[in-house]
């Protein structure tokens, strides 16, 4: 049963601390997405990668957020320094990157972040 | 400016009846539409999709209808079951030069199916 996995599932930290979230995409998927869900904004795309190359990170605050794919099986989202307004659920999703017919993204369970 | 809108934050339906969830979009470049279902403390789960070349796609109890002229799509669930109670997200993407763009999500509609 192929699934996207995310760690940690929950994170509580203090303002100013570094937070790193990890995602393991479904094996064989070549696109990886990072989303943030808040009550006010809903699901917002932060960044996405295709074949490990960043394609769009315009949704991400550049001064404190960074996203990387060290290899095809790991994507990371880092916040440094974290702020209370970063408190949200962060989802990773992966897909096959279909160029025609549309792409279906498969989501992980999310990391619930609380910054105090 | 929301490109994908789900104007009903919540919907309550009796078990066995039809649930109709609606979604409107503004970007005429969108050519692929999806519905996701989300339970609390879980990630969104893909439910059903439709390409803009179709106006209907059916999968079991779930049917998605697309009206391109009205820029409107809807998800029908028949018959509704208590296990369908969840938040449903509509999403859309545009195919730019053969490379699929990212998904734009609506804010979701919370469906409650009462026994």
PDB file of C-alpha atoms in Angstrom:
ATOM      1  CA  UNK A   1       0.000   0.000   0.000  1.00  0.00           C
ATOM      2  CA  UNK A   2       2.020   2.978  -1.312  1.00  0.00           C
ATOM      3  CA  UNK A   3       1.626   6.126   0.745  1.00  0.00           C
ATOM      4  CA  UNK A   4       3.274   9.458   1.292  1.00  0.00           C
ATOM      5  CA  UNK A   5       4.822   9.565   4.747  1.00  0.00           C
ATOM      6  CA  UNK A   6       5.588  12.651   6.771  1.00  0.00           C
ATOM      7  CA  UNK A   7       7.533  13.176   9.965  1.00  0.00           C
ATOM      8  CA  UNK A   8       7.019  14.405  12.565  1.00  0.00           C
ATOM      9  CA  UNK A   9       3.227  14.198  12.783  1.00  0.00           C
ATOM     10  CA  UNK A  10       3.170  16.855  15.476  1.00  0.00           C
ATOM     11  CA  UNK A  11       5.661  19.522  16.464  1.00  0.00           C
ATOM     12  CA  UNK A  12       5.496  22.107  19.225  1.00  0.00           C
ATOM     13  CA  UNK A  13       8.315  24.583  19.345  1.00  0.00           C
ATOM     14  CA  UNK A  14       9.159  28.037  20.577  1.00  0.00           C
ATOM     15  CA  UNK A  15       9.382  31.118  18.445  1.00  0.00           C
ATOM     16  CA  UNK A  16      12.821  31.490  16.900  1.00  0.00           C
ATOM     17  CA  UNK A  17      13.596  27.799  16.770  1.00  0.00           C
ATOM     18  CA  UNK A  18      14.354  25.910  13.597  1.00  0.00           C
ATOM     19  CA  UNK A  19      11.770  23.430  12.384  1.00  0.00           C
ATOM     20  CA  UNK A  20      12.437  20.715   9.826  1.00  0.00           C
ATOM     21  CA  UNK A  21       9.649  18.648   8.308  1.00  0.00           C
ATOM     22  CA  UNK A  22      10.330  15.577   6.208  1.00  0.00           C
ATOM     23  CA  UNK A  23       8.426  13.816   3.499  1.00  0.00           C
ATOM     24  CA  UNK A  24       8.911  10.529   1.728  1.00  0.00           C
ATOM     25  CA  UNK A  25       7.010  10.557  -1.576  1.00  0.00           C
ATOM     26  CA  UNK A  26       5.469   7.466  -3.103  1.00  0.00           C
ATOM     27  CA  UNK A  27       8.159   5.437  -4.818  1.00  0.00           C
ATOM     28  CA  UNK A  28       8.248   6.267  -8.510  1.00  0.00           C
ATOM     29  CA  UNK A  29       6.516   9.617  -8.188  1.00  0.00           C
ATOM     30  CA  UNK A  30       8.558  12.450  -9.652  1.00  0.00           C
ATOM     31  CA  UNK A  31       6.685  15.474  -8.385  1.00  0.00           C
ATOM     32  CA  UNK A  32       6.545  16.597  -4.771  1.00  0.00           C
ATOM     33  CA  UNK A  33       4.431  19.387  -3.357  1.00  0.00           C
ATOM     34  CA  UNK A  34       4.404  21.198  -0.033  1.00  0.00           C
ATOM     35  CA  UNK A  35       1.129  22.745   1.152  1.00  0.00           C
ATOM     36  CA  UNK A  36       0.126  24.643   4.254  1.00  0.00           C
ATOM     37  CA  UNK A  37      -3.398  24.516   5.621  1.00  0.00           C
ATOM     38  CA  UNK A  38      -4.780  27.197   7.904  1.00  0.00           C
ATOM     39  CA  UNK A  39      -8.316  28.055   8.884  1.00  0.00           C
ATOM     40  CA  UNK A  40      -8.143  31.408   7.146  1.00  0.00           C
ATOM     41  CA  UNK A  41      -6.363  30.508   3.906  1.00  0.00           C
ATOM     42  CA  UNK A  42      -7.275  26.892   3.382  1.00  0.00           C
ATOM     43  CA  UNK A  43      -4.748  24.817   1.429  1.00  0.00           C
ATOM     44  CA  UNK A  44      -1.942  26.941   0.020  1.00  0.00           C
ATOM     45  CA  UNK A  45       0.844  25.663  -2.195  1.00  0.00           C
ATOM     46  CA  UNK A  46       4.247  26.578  -0.806  1.00  0.00           C
ATOM     47  CA  UNK A  47       6.581  24.871  -3.266  1.00  0.00           C
ATOM     48  CA  UNK A  48       6.843  22.013  -5.661  1.00  0.00           C
ATOM     49  CA  UNK A  49       9.524  19.922  -7.291  1.00  0.00           C
ATOM     50  CA  UNK A  50       9.696  17.856 -10.418  1.00  0.00           C
ATOM     51  CA  UNK A  51      12.497  15.335 -10.763  1.00  0.00           C
ATOM     52  CA  UNK A  52      14.004  16.929  -7.631  1.00  0.00           C
ATOM     53  CA  UNK A  53      14.282  20.349  -9.275  1.00  0.00           C
ATOM     54  CA  UNK A  54      12.310  23.189  -7.694  1.00  0.00           C
ATOM     55  CA  UNK A  55       9.696  24.427 -10.161  1.00  0.00           C
ATOM     56  CA  UNK A  56       7.767  26.919  -8.107  1.00  0.00           C
ATOM     57  CA  UNK A  57       8.349  28.243  -4.625  1.00  0.00           C
ATOM     58  CA  UNK A  58       6.510  31.518  -5.044  1.00  0.00           C
ATOM     59  CA  UNK A  59       4.091  30.616  -2.269  1.00  0.00           C
ATOM     60  CA  UNK A  60       6.843  30.367   0.291  1.00  0.00           C
ATOM     61  CA  UNK A  61       8.209  33.208   2.455  1.00  0.00           C
ATOM     62  CA  UNK A  62      11.775  33.176   1.177  1.00  0.00           C
ATOM     63  CA  UNK A  63      13.359  34.806   4.177  1.00  0.00           C
ATOM     64  CA  UNK A  64      12.556  31.975   6.567  1.00  0.00           C
ATOM     65  CA  UNK A  65      11.354  28.982   4.568  1.00  0.00           C
ATOM     66  CA  UNK A  66      13.421  26.645   2.446  1.00  0.00           C
ATOM     67  CA  UNK A  67      12.499  23.447   0.618  1.00  0.00           C
ATOM     68  CA  UNK A  68      14.865  20.855  -0.747  1.00  0.00           C
ATOM     69  CA  UNK A  69      14.977  17.362  -2.199  1.00  0.00           C
ATOM     70  CA  UNK A  70      18.303  15.818  -1.213  1.00  0.00           C
ATOM     71  CA  UNK A  71      17.313  12.701  -3.106  1.00  0.00           C
ATOM     72  CA  UNK A  72      14.299  11.187  -4.828  1.00  0.00           C
ATOM     73  CA  UNK A  73      13.034   9.612  -1.610  1.00  0.00           C
ATOM     74  CA  UNK A  74      13.228  12.629   0.671  1.00  0.00           C
ATOM     75  CA  UNK A  75      11.841  16.143   0.607  1.00  0.00           C
ATOM     76  CA  UNK A  76      12.389  18.613   3.421  1.00  0.00           C
ATOM     77  CA  UNK A  77      10.725  21.858   4.429  1.00  0.00           C
ATOM     78  CA  UNK A  78      12.618  23.997   6.866  1.00  0.00           C
ATOM     79  CA  UNK A  79      11.544  27.091   8.786  1.00  0.00           C
ATOM     80  CA  UNK A  80      14.238  29.179  10.405  1.00  0.00           C
ATOM     81  CA  UNK A  81      13.455  31.089  12.531  1.00  0.00           C
ATOM     82  CA  UNK A  82       9.905  29.947  13.217  1.00  0.00           C
ATOM     83  CA  UNK A  83       7.165  32.389  14.200  1.00  0.00           C
ATOM     84  CA  UNK A  84       3.742  31.881  15.802  1.00  0.00           C
ATOM     85  CA  UNK A  85       2.034  32.740  12.488  1.00  0.00           C
ATOM     86  CA  UNK A  86       3.686  29.640  10.974  1.00  0.00           C
ATOM     87  CA  UNK A  87       1.424  27.454  13.115  1.00  0.00           C
ATOM     88  CA  UNK A  88      -0.527  25.316  10.656  1.00  0.00           C
ATOM     89  CA  UNK A  89      -0.750  21.833   9.217  1.00  0.00           C
ATOM     90  CA  UNK A  90       1.872  21.209   6.553  1.00  0.00           C
ATOM     91  CA  UNK A  91       1.089  18.611   3.924  1.00  0.00           C
ATOM     92  CA  UNK A  92       3.364  16.934   1.466  1.00  0.00           C
ATOM     93  CA  UNK A  93       1.927  15.399  -1.701  1.00  0.00           C
ATOM     94  CA  UNK A  94       3.467  13.480  -4.567  1.00  0.00           C
ATOM     95  CA  UNK A  95       2.415  12.655  -8.097  1.00  0.00           C
ATOM     96  CA  UNK A  96       3.512  11.124 -11.353  1.00  0.00           C
ATOM     97  CA  UNK A  97       3.825  14.454 -13.130  1.00  0.00           C
ATOM     98  CA  UNK A  98       1.522  13.517 -16.005  1.00  0.00           C
ATOM     99  CA  UNK A  99       1.876  16.023 -18.814  1.00  0.00           C
ATOM    100  CA  UNK A 100      -1.488  15.235 -20.348  1.00  0.00           C
ATOM    101  CA  UNK A 101      -4.809  14.391 -18.833  1.00  0.00           C
ATOM    102  CA  UNK A 102      -3.997  15.969 -15.546  1.00  0.00           C
ATOM    103  CA  UNK A 103      -2.028  14.945 -12.509  1.00  0.00           C
ATOM    104  CA  UNK A 104      -3.466  13.466  -9.348  1.00  0.00           C
ATOM    105  CA  UNK A 105      -1.607  14.321  -6.174  1.00  0.00           C
ATOM    106  CA  UNK A 106      -1.488  11.957  -3.228  1.00  0.00           C
ATOM    107  CA  UNK A 107      -1.209  13.544   0.171  1.00  0.00           C
ATOM    108  CA  UNK A 108       0.606  12.552   3.304  1.00  0.00           C
ATOM    109  CA  UNK A 109      -1.007  12.755   6.757  1.00  0.00           C
ATOM    110  CA  UNK A 110       0.503  16.155   7.496  1.00  0.00           C
ATOM    111  CA  UNK A 111       2.685  17.707  10.185  1.00  0.00           C
ATOM    112  CA  UNK A 112       0.771  19.765  12.716  1.00  0.00           C
ATOM    113  CA  UNK A 113       3.048  22.601  13.781  1.00  0.00           C
ATOM    114  CA  UNK A 114       2.492  24.848  16.754  1.00  0.00           C
ATOM    115  CA  UNK A 115       4.907  27.682  17.344  1.00  0.00           C
ATOM    116  CA  UNK A 116       4.559  29.256  20.776  1.00  0.00           C
TER     117      UNK A 116
ATOM    118  CA  UNK B   1      -8.539  36.653  -5.489  1.00  0.00           C
ATOM    119  CA  UNK B   2      -9.806  33.090  -5.209  1.00  0.00           C
ATOM    120  CA  UNK B   3      -9.623  31.191  -8.467  1.00  0.00           C
ATOM    121  CA  UNK B   4     -11.512  28.216  -7.049  1.00  0.00           C
ATOM    122  CA  UNK B   5     -14.520  28.873  -4.850  1.00  0.00           C
ATOM    123  CA  UNK B   6     -16.657  26.625  -2.740  1.00  0.00           C
ATOM    124  CA  UNK B   7     -19.352  28.944  -1.534  1.00  0.00           C
ATOM    125  CA  UNK B   8     -20.995  26.562   0.907  1.00  0.00           C
ATOM    126  CA  UNK B   9     -18.832  26.003   3.990  1.00  0.00           C
ATOM    127  CA  UNK B  10     -21.105  23.209   5.148  1.00  0.00           C
ATOM    128  CA  UNK B  11     -23.842  20.876   3.989  1.00  0.00           C
ATOM    129  CA  UNK B  12     -26.065  18.506   5.942  1.00  0.00           C
ATOM    130  CA  UNK B  13     -27.803  15.590   4.240  1.00  0.00           C
ATOM    131  CA  UNK B  14     -29.878  12.646   5.381  1.00  0.00           C
ATOM    132  CA  UNK B  15     -28.439   9.172   4.902  1.00  0.00           C
ATOM    133  CA  UNK B  16     -29.573   7.631   1.629  1.00  0.00           C
ATOM    134  CA  UNK B  17     -30.255  10.969  -0.036  1.00  0.00           C
ATOM    135  CA  UNK B  18     -28.146  12.755  -2.618  1.00  0.00           C
ATOM    136  CA  UNK B  19     -25.336  15.098  -1.602  1.00  0.00           C
ATOM    137  CA  UNK B  20     -24.434  17.813  -4.082  1.00  0.00           C
ATOM    138  CA  UNK B  21     -21.269  19.795  -3.522  1.00  0.00           C
ATOM    139  CA  UNK B  22     -20.578  22.764  -5.746  1.00  0.00           C
ATOM    140  CA  UNK B  23     -17.470  24.511  -6.968  1.00  0.00           C
ATOM    141  CA  UNK B  24     -16.938  27.556  -9.180  1.00  0.00           C
ATOM    142  CA  UNK B  25     -13.752  28.667 -10.855  1.00  0.00           C
ATOM    143  CA  UNK B  26     -12.633  31.820 -12.602  1.00  0.00           C
ATOM    144  CA  UNK B  27      -9.579  30.784 -14.619  1.00  0.00           C
ATOM    145  CA  UNK B  28     -10.605  29.622 -18.096  1.00  0.00           C
ATOM    146  CA  UNK B  29      -7.187  27.982 -18.503  1.00  0.00           C
ATOM    147  CA  UNK B  30      -8.049  25.290 -15.967  1.00  0.00           C
ATOM    148  CA  UNK B  31      -8.388  21.988 -17.753  1.00  0.00           C
ATOM    149  CA  UNK B  32      -8.267  19.394 -15.018  1.00  0.00           C
ATOM    150  CA  UNK B  33     -10.433  19.239 -11.928  1.00  0.00           C
ATOM    151  CA  UNK B  34     -10.327  17.044  -8.888  1.00  0.00           C
ATOM    152  CA  UNK B  35     -12.267  16.389  -5.710  1.00  0.00           C
ATOM    153  CA  UNK B  36     -10.531  15.426  -2.505  1.00  0.00           C
ATOM    154  CA  UNK B  37     -12.048  14.209   0.728  1.00  0.00           C
ATOM    155  CA  UNK B  38     -10.462  14.984   4.068  1.00  0.00           C
ATOM    156  CA  UNK B  39     -11.104  13.460   7.463  1.00  0.00           C
ATOM    157  CA  UNK B  40      -9.859  15.186  10.627  1.00  0.00           C
ATOM    158  CA  UNK B  41      -6.163  14.636  11.368  1.00  0.00           C
ATOM    159  CA  UNK B  42      -5.583  13.052   7.962  1.00  0.00           C
ATOM    160  CA  UNK B  43      -4.321  14.317   4.635  1.00  0.00           C
ATOM    161  CA  UNK B  44      -6.714  14.927   1.739  1.00  0.00           C
ATOM    162  CA  UNK B  45      -7.588  11.766  -0.163  1.00  0.00           C
ATOM    163  CA  UNK B  46      -8.141  11.810  -3.903  1.00  0.00           C
ATOM    164  CA  UNK B  47     -11.736  11.003  -4.775  1.00  0.00           C
ATOM    165  CA  UNK B  48     -12.460  11.637  -8.429  1.00  0.00           C
ATOM    166  CA  UNK B  49     -11.265  13.838 -11.285  1.00  0.00           C
ATOM    167  CA  UNK B  50     -12.437  15.123 -14.621  1.00  0.00           C
ATOM    168  CA  UNK B  51     -10.679  16.514 -17.648  1.00  0.00           C
ATOM    169  CA  UNK B  52     -12.093  19.543 -19.421  1.00  0.00           C
ATOM    170  CA  UNK B  53     -12.789  17.454 -22.514  1.00  0.00           C
ATOM    171  CA  UNK B  54     -15.527  15.675 -20.591  1.00  0.00           C
ATOM    172  CA  UNK B  55     -18.636  16.889 -18.862  1.00  0.00           C
ATOM    173  CA  UNK B  56     -19.217  13.921 -16.613  1.00  0.00           C
ATOM    174  CA  UNK B  57     -17.204  11.288 -14.839  1.00  0.00           C
ATOM    175  CA  UNK B  58     -18.659   8.574 -12.670  1.00  0.00           C
ATOM    176  CA  UNK B  59     -17.075   6.262 -10.127  1.00  0.00           C
ATOM    177  CA  UNK B  60     -19.468   4.202  -8.062  1.00  0.00           C
ATOM    178  CA  UNK B  61     -21.553   6.480  -5.881  1.00  0.00           C
ATOM    179  CA  UNK B  62     -19.568   9.546  -6.946  1.00  0.00           C
ATOM    180  CA  UNK B  63     -20.200  11.570 -10.076  1.00  0.00           C
ATOM    181  CA  UNK B  64     -18.526  14.807 -11.050  1.00  0.00           C
ATOM    182  CA  UNK B  65     -20.205  17.138 -13.528  1.00  0.00           C
ATOM    183  CA  UNK B  66     -18.376  19.905 -15.356  1.00  0.00           C
ATOM    184  CA  UNK B  67     -20.077  22.885 -16.986  1.00  0.00           C
ATOM    185  CA  UNK B  68     -17.301  24.774 -18.745  1.00  0.00           C
ATOM    186  CA  UNK B  69     -19.475  27.597 -20.002  1.00  0.00           C
ATOM    187  CA  UNK B  70     -20.586  28.334 -16.460  1.00  0.00           C
ATOM    188  CA  UNK B  71     -17.146  27.539 -15.002  1.00  0.00           C
ATOM    189  CA  UNK B  72     -18.871  25.285 -12.539  1.00  0.00           C
ATOM    190  CA  UNK B  73     -18.413  21.758 -11.342  1.00  0.00           C
ATOM    191  CA  UNK B  74     -20.299  19.666  -8.881  1.00  0.00           C
ATOM    192  CA  UNK B  75     -19.839  16.408  -7.025  1.00  0.00           C
ATOM    193  CA  UNK B  76     -22.845  14.172  -6.534  1.00  0.00           C
ATOM    194  CA  UNK B  77     -22.839  11.415  -3.947  1.00  0.00           C
ATOM    195  CA  UNK B  78     -25.694   8.943  -4.241  1.00  0.00           C
ATOM    196  CA  UNK B  79     -26.700   7.457  -1.897  1.00  0.00           C
ATOM    197  CA  UNK B  80     -25.000   9.384   0.879  1.00  0.00           C
ATOM    198  CA  UNK B  81     -23.627   7.384   3.793  1.00  0.00           C
ATOM    199  CA  UNK B  82     -22.544   8.487   7.279  1.00  0.00           C
ATOM    200  CA  UNK B  83     -18.953   7.543   6.354  1.00  0.00           C
ATOM    201  CA  UNK B  84     -19.037  10.222   3.678  1.00  0.00           C
ATOM    202  CA  UNK B  85     -19.037  12.866   6.404  1.00  0.00           C
ATOM    203  CA  UNK B  86     -15.829  14.805   5.774  1.00  0.00           C
ATOM    204  CA  UNK B  87     -14.535  18.034   4.278  1.00  0.00           C
ATOM    205  CA  UNK B  88     -14.561  17.998   0.481  1.00  0.00           C
ATOM    206  CA  UNK B  89     -12.100  20.096  -1.473  1.00  0.00           C
ATOM    207  CA  UNK B  90     -12.418  21.047  -5.085  1.00  0.00           C
ATOM    208  CA  UNK B  91      -9.123  21.609  -6.962  1.00  0.00           C
ATOM    209  CA  UNK B  92      -8.152  22.697 -10.449  1.00  0.00           C
ATOM    210  CA  UNK B  93      -5.035  22.925 -12.555  1.00  0.00           C
ATOM    211  CA  UNK B  94      -3.979  24.227 -15.951  1.00  0.00           C
ATOM    212  CA  UNK B  95      -1.795  22.473 -18.483  1.00  0.00           C
ATOM    213  CA  UNK B  96       0.760  24.974 -19.666  1.00  0.00           C
ATOM    214  CA  UNK B  97       2.542  23.820 -22.776  1.00  0.00           C
ATOM    215  CA  UNK B  98       2.318  20.192 -21.804  1.00  0.00           C
ATOM    216  CA  UNK B  99       3.539  20.690 -18.270  1.00  0.00           C
ATOM    217  CA  UNK B 100       0.827  20.347 -15.668  1.00  0.00           C
ATOM    218  CA  UNK B 101       0.588  23.287 -13.311  1.00  0.00           C
ATOM    219  CA  UNK B 102       0.004  23.058  -9.634  1.00  0.00           C
ATOM    220  CA  UNK B 103      -3.386  22.481  -8.043  1.00  0.00           C
ATOM    221  CA  UNK B 104      -5.442  25.400  -6.809  1.00  0.00           C
ATOM    222  CA  UNK B 105      -7.788  24.378  -4.013  1.00  0.00           C
ATOM    223  CA  UNK B 106     -11.092  25.723  -2.838  1.00  0.00           C
ATOM    224  CA  UNK B 107     -11.590  26.235   0.894  1.00  0.00           C
ATOM    225  CA  UNK B 108     -13.687  23.141   1.292  1.00  0.00           C
ATOM    226  CA  UNK B 109     -17.235  22.156   2.165  1.00  0.00           C
ATOM    227  CA  UNK B 110     -17.924  20.179   5.312  1.00  0.00           C
ATOM    228  CA  UNK B 111     -20.454  17.455   4.575  1.00  0.00           C
ATOM    229  CA  UNK B 112     -22.417  15.882   7.410  1.00  0.00           C
ATOM    230  CA  UNK B 113     -24.506  12.829   6.582  1.00  0.00           C
ATOM    231  CA  UNK B 114     -27.012  12.090   9.317  1.00  0.00           C
ATOM    232  CA  UNK B 115     -28.262   8.559   9.967  1.00  0.00           C
TER     233      UNK B 115
END
